[in-house]
PDB file of C-alpha atoms in Angstrom:
ATOM      1  CA  MET A   1       0.000   0.000   0.000  1.00  0.00           C
ATOM      2  CA  GLN A   2       1.372   3.407  -0.984  1.00  0.00           C
ATOM      3  CA  ILE A   3      -0.110   6.540   0.519  1.00  0.00           C
ATOM      4  CA  LYS A   4       1.268   9.871  -0.572  1.00  0.00           C
ATOM      5  CA  ALA A   5       0.793  12.609   1.988  1.00  0.00           C
ATOM      6  CA  LYS A   6      -0.331  15.977   0.657  1.00  0.00           C
ATOM      7  CA  ASP A   7      -1.159  19.238   2.342  1.00  0.00           C
ATOM      8  CA  ASN A   8      -4.841  18.757   1.546  1.00  0.00           C
ATOM      9  CA  THR A   9      -5.022  15.074   2.459  1.00  0.00           C
ATOM     10  CA  ASP A  10      -8.185  14.392   4.423  1.00  0.00           C
ATOM     11  CA  LEU A  11      -7.461  12.478   7.638  1.00  0.00           C
ATOM     12  CA  THR A  12     -10.625  10.419   7.252  1.00  0.00           C
ATOM     13  CA  ASP A  13      -9.548   9.298   3.765  1.00  0.00           C
ATOM     14  CA  LEU A  14      -6.095   8.438   5.075  1.00  0.00           C
ATOM     15  CA  LEU A  15      -7.398   6.378   7.998  1.00  0.00           C
ATOM     16  CA  THR A  16      -9.993   4.674   5.796  1.00  0.00           C
ATOM     17  CA  ALA A  17      -7.226   3.575   3.430  1.00  0.00           C
ATOM     18  CA  ILE A  18      -5.306   2.129   6.380  1.00  0.00           C
ATOM     19  CA  LEU A  19      -8.348   0.325   7.776  1.00  0.00           C
ATOM     20  CA  THR A  20      -9.290  -1.226   4.432  1.00  0.00           C
ATOM     21  CA  PHE A  21      -5.750  -2.389   3.693  1.00  0.00           C
ATOM     22  CA  ARG A  22      -5.780  -6.188   3.279  1.00  0.00           C
ATOM     23  CA  GLU A  23      -9.347  -6.287   4.585  1.00  0.00           C
ATOM     24  CA  TYR A  24      -8.413  -6.408   8.285  1.00  0.00           C
ATOM     25  CA  TYR A  25     -11.760  -4.726   8.987  1.00  0.00           C
ATOM     26  CA  SER A  26     -15.167  -5.503   7.510  1.00  0.00           C
ATOM     27  CA  ILE A  27     -17.024  -3.025   5.312  1.00  0.00           C
ATOM     28  CA  ALA A  28     -19.554  -2.499   8.128  1.00  0.00           C
ATOM     29  CA  GLU A  29     -16.764  -1.654  10.600  1.00  0.00           C
ATOM     30  CA  VAL A  30     -15.163   0.807   8.192  1.00  0.00           C
ATOM     31  CA  LYS A  31     -18.524   2.478   7.497  1.00  0.00           C
ATOM     32  CA  ASP A  32     -19.115   2.795  11.234  1.00  0.00           C
ATOM     33  CA  PHE A  33     -15.682   4.394  11.642  1.00  0.00           C
ATOM     34  CA  ILE A  34     -16.341   6.885   8.809  1.00  0.00           C
ATOM     35  CA  LEU A  35     -19.726   7.834  10.310  1.00  0.00           C
ATOM     36  CA  LYS A  36     -18.233   8.433  13.750  1.00  0.00           C
ATOM     37  CA  ARG A  37     -15.328  10.361  12.262  1.00  0.00           C
ATOM     38  CA  GLU A  38     -17.660  12.661  10.326  1.00  0.00           C
ATOM     39  CA  ARG A  39     -19.719  13.294  13.459  1.00  0.00           C
ATOM     40  CA  MET A  40     -16.581  14.193  15.385  1.00  0.00           C
ATOM     41  CA  LYS A  41     -15.726  16.922  12.854  1.00  0.00           C
ATOM     42  CA  ASN A  42     -18.750  18.891  14.038  1.00  0.00           C
ATOM     43  CA  LEU A  43     -17.970  18.623  17.743  1.00  0.00           C
ATOM     44  CA  SER A  44     -16.906  21.593  19.826  1.00  0.00           C
ATOM     45  CA  THR A  45     -13.630  21.331  21.756  1.00  0.00           C
ATOM     46  CA  PRO A  46     -15.420  20.554  25.076  1.00  0.00           C
ATOM     47  CA  GLN A  47     -17.512  17.850  23.366  1.00  0.00           C
ATOM     48  CA  PHE A  48     -14.429  16.299  21.790  1.00  0.00           C
ATOM     49  CA  ARG A  49     -12.488  16.367  25.063  1.00  0.00           C
ATOM     50  CA  LYS A  50     -15.422  14.783  26.853  1.00  0.00           C
ATOM     51  CA  LEU A  51     -15.351  11.900  24.365  1.00  0.00           C
ATOM     52  CA  GLN A  52     -11.670  11.426  25.147  1.00  0.00           C
ATOM     53  CA  ALA A  53     -12.372  11.396  28.883  1.00  0.00           C
ATOM     54  CA  ASP A  54     -15.273   8.989  28.401  1.00  0.00           C
ATOM     55  CA  GLY A  55     -12.891   6.628  26.611  1.00  0.00           C
ATOM     56  CA  PHE A  56     -10.525   6.622  29.583  1.00  0.00           C
ATOM     57  CA  LEU A  57     -13.491   6.120  31.915  1.00  0.00           C
ATOM     58  CA  ARG A  58     -14.686   3.138  29.867  1.00  0.00           C
ATOM     59  CA  TYR A  59     -11.299   1.465  30.328  1.00  0.00           C
ATOM     60  CA  HIS A  60     -11.158   2.220  34.068  1.00  0.00           C
ATOM     61  CA  LYS A  61      -8.502   4.938  33.754  1.00  0.00           C
ATOM     62  CA  TYR A  62     -10.345   7.007  36.330  1.00  0.00           C
ATOM     63  CA  LEU A  63      -7.622   9.512  37.162  1.00  0.00           C
ATOM     64  CA  LYS A  64      -6.967  10.341  33.509  1.00  0.00           C
ATOM     65  CA  ALA A  65     -10.683  10.719  32.857  1.00  0.00           C
ATOM     66  CA  LEU A  66     -11.093  12.923  35.920  1.00  0.00           C
ATOM     67  CA  SER A  67      -8.224  15.198  34.917  1.00  0.00           C
ATOM     68  CA  ILE A  68      -9.842  15.830  31.512  1.00  0.00           C
ATOM     69  CA  TYR A  69     -13.327  16.444  32.960  1.00  0.00           C
ATOM     70  CA  ASP A  70     -11.810  18.963  35.387  1.00  0.00           C
ATOM     71  CA  GLU A  71      -9.823  20.575  32.579  1.00  0.00           C
ATOM     72  CA  ILE A  72     -13.007  21.051  30.526  1.00  0.00           C
ATOM     73  CA  LEU A  73     -14.798  22.665  33.469  1.00  0.00           C
ATOM     74  CA  GLU A  74     -11.856  24.938  34.296  1.00  0.00           C
ATOM     75  CA  GLN A  75     -11.309  26.085  30.715  1.00  0.00           C
ATOM     76  CA  ASN A  76     -14.991  26.636  29.919  1.00  0.00           C
ATOM     77  CA  PRO A  77     -16.511  28.397  32.967  1.00  0.00           C
ATOM     78  CA  ASP A  78     -19.191  30.081  30.857  1.00  0.00           C
ATOM     79  CA  MET A  79     -20.288  27.028  28.892  1.00  0.00           C
ATOM     80  CA  ASN A  80     -23.928  27.514  27.944  1.00  0.00           C
ATOM     81  CA  ASN A  81     -24.888  23.877  27.434  1.00  0.00           C
ATOM     82  CA  ASN A  82     -26.600  22.311  30.448  1.00  0.00           C
ATOM     83  CA  GLU A  83     -26.948  18.924  28.798  1.00  0.00           C
ATOM     84  CA  LEU A  84     -23.215  18.678  28.097  1.00  0.00           C
ATOM     85  CA  LEU A  85     -22.295  20.098  31.499  1.00  0.00           C
ATOM     86  CA  GLY A  86     -24.644  17.649  33.221  1.00  0.00           C
ATOM     87  CA  ALA A  87     -23.109  14.724  31.352  1.00  0.00           C
ATOM     88  CA  ILE A  88     -19.602  15.880  32.290  1.00  0.00           C
ATOM     89  CA  TYR A  89     -20.518  16.213  35.973  1.00  0.00           C
ATOM     90  CA  HIS A  90     -22.219  12.802  35.951  1.00  0.00           C
ATOM     91  CA  ASN A  91     -19.232  11.009  34.419  1.00  0.00           C
ATOM     92  CA  ARG A  92     -16.871  12.997  36.617  1.00  0.00           C
ATOM     93  CA  ALA A  93     -18.789  11.621  39.601  1.00  0.00           C
ATOM     94  CA  VAL A  94     -18.342   8.079  38.283  1.00  0.00           C
ATOM     95  CA  ALA A  95     -14.581   8.610  38.100  1.00  0.00           C
ATOM     96  CA  LEU A  96     -14.496  10.116  41.596  1.00  0.00           C
ATOM     97  CA  ALA A  97     -16.567   7.322  43.108  1.00  0.00           C
ATOM     98  CA  ASN A  98     -14.278   4.690  41.619  1.00  0.00           C
ATOM     99  CA  ASN A  99     -11.348   6.548  43.132  1.00  0.00           C
ATOM    100  CA  PHE A 100     -13.106   6.455  46.541  1.00  0.00           C
ATOM    101  CA  GLU A 101     -13.659  10.224  46.666  1.00  0.00           C
ATOM    102  CA  ILE A 102     -17.226   9.631  47.787  1.00  0.00           C
ATOM    103  CA  GLU A 103     -18.333  13.048  49.058  1.00  0.00           C
ATOM    104  CA  GLU A 104     -16.959  14.852  46.005  1.00  0.00           C
ATOM    105  CA  ALA A 105     -18.622  12.259  43.781  1.00  0.00           C
ATOM    106  CA  MET A 106     -21.954  12.870  45.503  1.00  0.00           C
ATOM    107  CA  ASN A 107     -21.597  16.627  44.984  1.00  0.00           C
ATOM    108  CA  SER A 108     -20.889  16.053  41.311  1.00  0.00           C
ATOM    109  CA  TYR A 109     -23.953  13.806  40.911  1.00  0.00           C
ATOM    110  CA  LEU A 110     -26.091  16.506  42.529  1.00  0.00           C
ATOM    111  CA  LYS A 111     -24.655  19.154  40.211  1.00  0.00           C
ATOM    112  CA  SER A 112     -25.497  16.949  37.239  1.00  0.00           C
ATOM    113  CA  TYR A 113     -29.053  16.531  38.489  1.00  0.00           C
ATOM    114  CA  GLU A 114     -29.460  20.282  39.014  1.00  0.00           C
ATOM    115  CA  LEU A 115     -28.398  20.885  35.415  1.00  0.00           C
ATOM    116  CA  THR A 116     -30.386  18.167  33.676  1.00  0.00           C
ATOM    117  CA  GLY A 117     -32.950  16.678  36.059  1.00  0.00           C
ATOM    118  CA  ASN A 118     -31.575  13.261  35.096  1.00  0.00           C
ATOM    119  CA  GLN A 119     -32.832  10.769  37.675  1.00  0.00           C
ATOM    120  CA  LYS A 120     -29.933   8.429  36.944  1.00  0.00           C
ATOM    121  CA  SER A 121     -27.658  10.956  38.653  1.00  0.00           C
ATOM    122  CA  ILE A 122     -29.885  11.037  41.735  1.00  0.00           C
ATOM    123  CA  TYR A 123     -30.046   7.239  41.787  1.00  0.00           C
ATOM    124  CA  GLU A 124     -26.235   7.095  41.886  1.00  0.00           C
ATOM    125  CA  TYR A 125     -26.210   9.841  44.532  1.00  0.00           C
ATOM    126  CA  LEU A 126     -28.585   7.842  46.731  1.00  0.00           C
ATOM    127  CA  LEU A 127     -26.549   4.707  46.112  1.00  0.00           C
ATOM    128  CA  LEU A 128     -23.440   6.381  47.506  1.00  0.00           C
ATOM    129  CA  MET A 129     -25.388   7.969  50.340  1.00  0.00           C
ATOM    130  CA  SER A 130     -26.728   4.566  51.370  1.00  0.00           C
ATOM    131  CA  THR A 131     -23.178   3.429  52.173  1.00  0.00           C
ATOM    132  CA  MET A 132     -23.072   6.038  54.955  1.00  0.00           C
ATOM    133  CA  LYS A 133     -26.661   6.544  56.121  1.00  0.00           C
ATOM    134  CA  ASP A 134     -29.392   4.352  57.595  1.00  0.00           C
ATOM    135  CA  ARG A 135     -32.190   3.094  55.390  1.00  0.00           C
ATOM    136  CA  GLU A 136     -34.666   5.458  57.054  1.00  0.00           C
ATOM    137  CA  ASP A 137     -32.585   8.461  55.968  1.00  0.00           C
ATOM    138  CA  ILE A 138     -32.349   7.134  52.413  1.00  0.00           C
ATOM    139  CA  GLU A 139     -36.109   6.637  52.262  1.00  0.00           C
ATOM    140  CA  ILE A 140     -36.648  10.285  53.265  1.00  0.00           C
ATOM    141  CA  LEU A 141     -34.213  11.486  50.593  1.00  0.00           C
ATOM    142  CA  ALA A 142     -35.737   9.168  47.996  1.00  0.00           C
ATOM    143  CA  GLU A 143     -39.184  10.594  48.728  1.00  0.00           C
ATOM    144  CA  PHE A 144     -37.834  14.134  48.337  1.00  0.00           C
ATOM    145  CA  TYR A 145     -36.448  13.282  44.894  1.00  0.00           C
ATOM    146  CA  HIS A 146     -39.512  11.204  43.917  1.00  0.00           C
ATOM    147  CA  MET A 147     -37.411   8.032  43.823  1.00  0.00           C
ATOM    148  CA  GLU A 148     -39.335   5.946  46.365  1.00  0.00           C
ATOM    149  CA  ASP A 149     -39.665   3.031  43.959  1.00  0.00           C
ATOM    150  CA  GLU A 150     -35.892   2.738  43.681  1.00  0.00           C
ATOM    151  CA  VAL A 151     -35.091   2.193  47.373  1.00  0.00           C
ATOM    152  CA  GLU A 152     -35.323  -1.609  47.255  1.00  0.00           C
ATOM    153  CA  ASP A 153     -33.134  -1.727  44.172  1.00  0.00           C
ATOM    154  CA  ILE A 154     -30.569   0.571  45.815  1.00  0.00           C
ATOM    155  CA  PHE A 155     -30.168  -1.628  48.874  1.00  0.00           C
ATOM    156  CA  TYR A 156     -30.091  -4.768  46.760  1.00  0.00           C
ATOM    157  CA  ALA A 157     -27.249  -3.200  44.750  1.00  0.00           C
ATOM    158  CA  ILE A 158     -25.379  -2.378  47.978  1.00  0.00           C
ATOM    159  CA  SER A 159     -25.782  -5.942  49.236  1.00  0.00           C
ATOM    160  CA  ASP A 160     -24.586  -7.308  45.910  1.00  0.00           C
ATOM    161  CA  ALA A 161     -21.542  -5.005  45.960  1.00  0.00           C
ATOM    162  CA  GLU A 162     -20.638  -6.118  49.487  1.00  0.00           C
ATOM    163  CA  GLU A 163     -20.609  -9.736  48.317  1.00  0.00           C
ATOM    164  CA  ASP A 164     -18.261  -8.785  45.480  1.00  0.00           C
ATOM    165  CA  VAL A 165     -15.898  -7.070  47.912  1.00  0.00           C
ATOM    166  CA  VAL A 166     -15.864 -10.060  50.263  1.00  0.00           C
ATOM    167  CA  GLY A 167     -14.985 -12.288  47.320  1.00  0.00           C
ATOM    168  CA  SER A 168     -12.136 -10.096  46.070  1.00  0.00           C
ATOM    169  CA  PRO A 169      -8.456 -11.149  46.363  1.00  0.00           C
ATOM    170  CA  VAL A 170      -7.520  -7.923  48.190  1.00  0.00           C
ATOM    171  CA  TYR A 171     -10.218  -8.541  50.806  1.00  0.00           C
ATOM    172  CA  HIS A 172      -8.922 -12.074  51.470  1.00  0.00           C
ATOM    173  CA  ARG A 173      -5.348 -10.818  51.752  1.00  0.00           C
ATOM    174  CA  MET A 174      -6.481  -8.187  54.235  1.00  0.00           C
ATOM    175  CA  GLU A 175      -8.401 -10.798  56.210  1.00  0.00           C
ATOM    176  CA  LYS A 176      -5.266 -12.937  56.529  1.00  0.00           C
ATOM    177  CA  ALA A 177      -3.197  -9.919  57.565  1.00  0.00           C
ATOM    178  CA  ILE A 178      -5.693  -9.054  60.314  1.00  0.00           C
ATOM    179  CA  PHE A 179      -5.694 -12.705  61.481  1.00  0.00           C
ATOM    180  CA  HIS A 180      -1.917 -12.578  62.012  1.00  0.00           C
ATOM    181  CA  TYR A 181      -2.195  -9.189  63.729  1.00  0.00           C
ATOM    182  CA  GLU A 182      -4.746 -10.566  66.192  1.00  0.00           C
ATOM    183  CA  LYS A 183      -2.428 -13.515  66.867  1.00  0.00           C
ATOM    184  CA  ASN A 184       0.409 -11.044  67.471  1.00  0.00           C
ATOM    185  CA  ASN A 185       2.363 -12.473  64.511  1.00  0.00           C
ATOM    186  CA  LEU A 186       3.546  -9.004  63.552  1.00  0.00           C
ATOM    187  CA  THR A 187       6.163 -10.164  61.031  1.00  0.00           C
ATOM    188  CA  ASP A 188       3.579 -12.127  59.037  1.00  0.00           C
ATOM    189  CA  PHE A 189       1.090  -9.268  59.448  1.00  0.00           C
ATOM    190  CA  SER A 190       3.603  -6.793  58.034  1.00  0.00           C
ATOM    191  CA  LYS A 191       4.419  -9.042  55.048  1.00  0.00           C
ATOM    192  CA  ARG A 192       0.772  -9.606  54.156  1.00  0.00           C
ATOM    193  CA  LEU A 193      -0.097  -5.931  54.592  1.00  0.00           C
ATOM    194  CA  ASP A 194       2.764  -5.076  52.229  1.00  0.00           C
ATOM    195  CA  THR A 195       1.237  -7.331  49.551  1.00  0.00           C
ATOM    196  CA  VAL A 196      -2.125  -5.572  49.972  1.00  0.00           C
ATOM    197  CA  ILE A 197      -0.514  -2.135  49.649  1.00  0.00           C
ATOM    198  CA  GLU A 198       1.522  -3.235  46.624  1.00  0.00           C
ATOM    199  CA  LYS A 199      -1.628  -4.576  44.935  1.00  0.00           C
ATOM    200  CA  LEU A 200      -3.439  -1.286  45.510  1.00  0.00           C
ATOM    201  CA  LYS A 201      -0.428   0.670  44.237  1.00  0.00           C
ATOM    202  CA  GLU A 202      -0.338  -1.539  41.141  1.00  0.00           C
ATOM    203  CA  GLU A 203      -3.999  -0.795  40.432  1.00  0.00           C
ATOM    204  CA  PHE A 204      -3.355   2.926  40.977  1.00  0.00           C
ATOM    205  CA  ARG A 205      -0.383   2.904  38.593  1.00  0.00           C
ATOM    206  CA  GLY A 206      -2.542   1.087  36.047  1.00  0.00           C
ATOM    207  CA  GLN A 207      -4.876   4.081  35.950  1.00  0.00           C
ATOM    208  CA  MET A 208      -2.018   6.330  34.931  1.00  0.00           C
ATOM    209  CA  GLU A 209      -0.733   4.228  32.003  1.00  0.00           C
TER     210      GLU A 209
END
């Protein structure tokens, strides 16, 4: 394949030629790429940057996603697009929650709801709140936001998440470390705690790659 670069070469044409080379991709896949590429040409800078952040979020690169969402908000303080702003705040909250910044995540979900009225944001807000408050408090908040029908689902989701945590490798390593601490086996406790910390550091570093 020979592609001659020119000043007026269209990037879409160039990438299409690469994708169709030796038929690595199907016609349907190439058409889908061209359609998405053409749509992207009409995006504003904040919309384009949000798509980039969403991509990092999709692949669990929460810190990278968060840095881009914050950059968009800082560089566009007068953005007059509540739908876009609401979507940014919602996804920003997802990144924060997955980085265990719970209170900030809750604030971001609320901001998203204020901008768009999207009940999905309030559902996620109540979900986080239910990890800190009694069910009675959550029921009062749910009634305020007209989400009474979601309370059972929220607490089922919390119960399900707790089971996932209990079944995780890090949880079991921590359990064993605590066992040795209670038995006053401080050397073994220290070794096992080090493996837990190293695992968490590895996951953190993975977000930055």
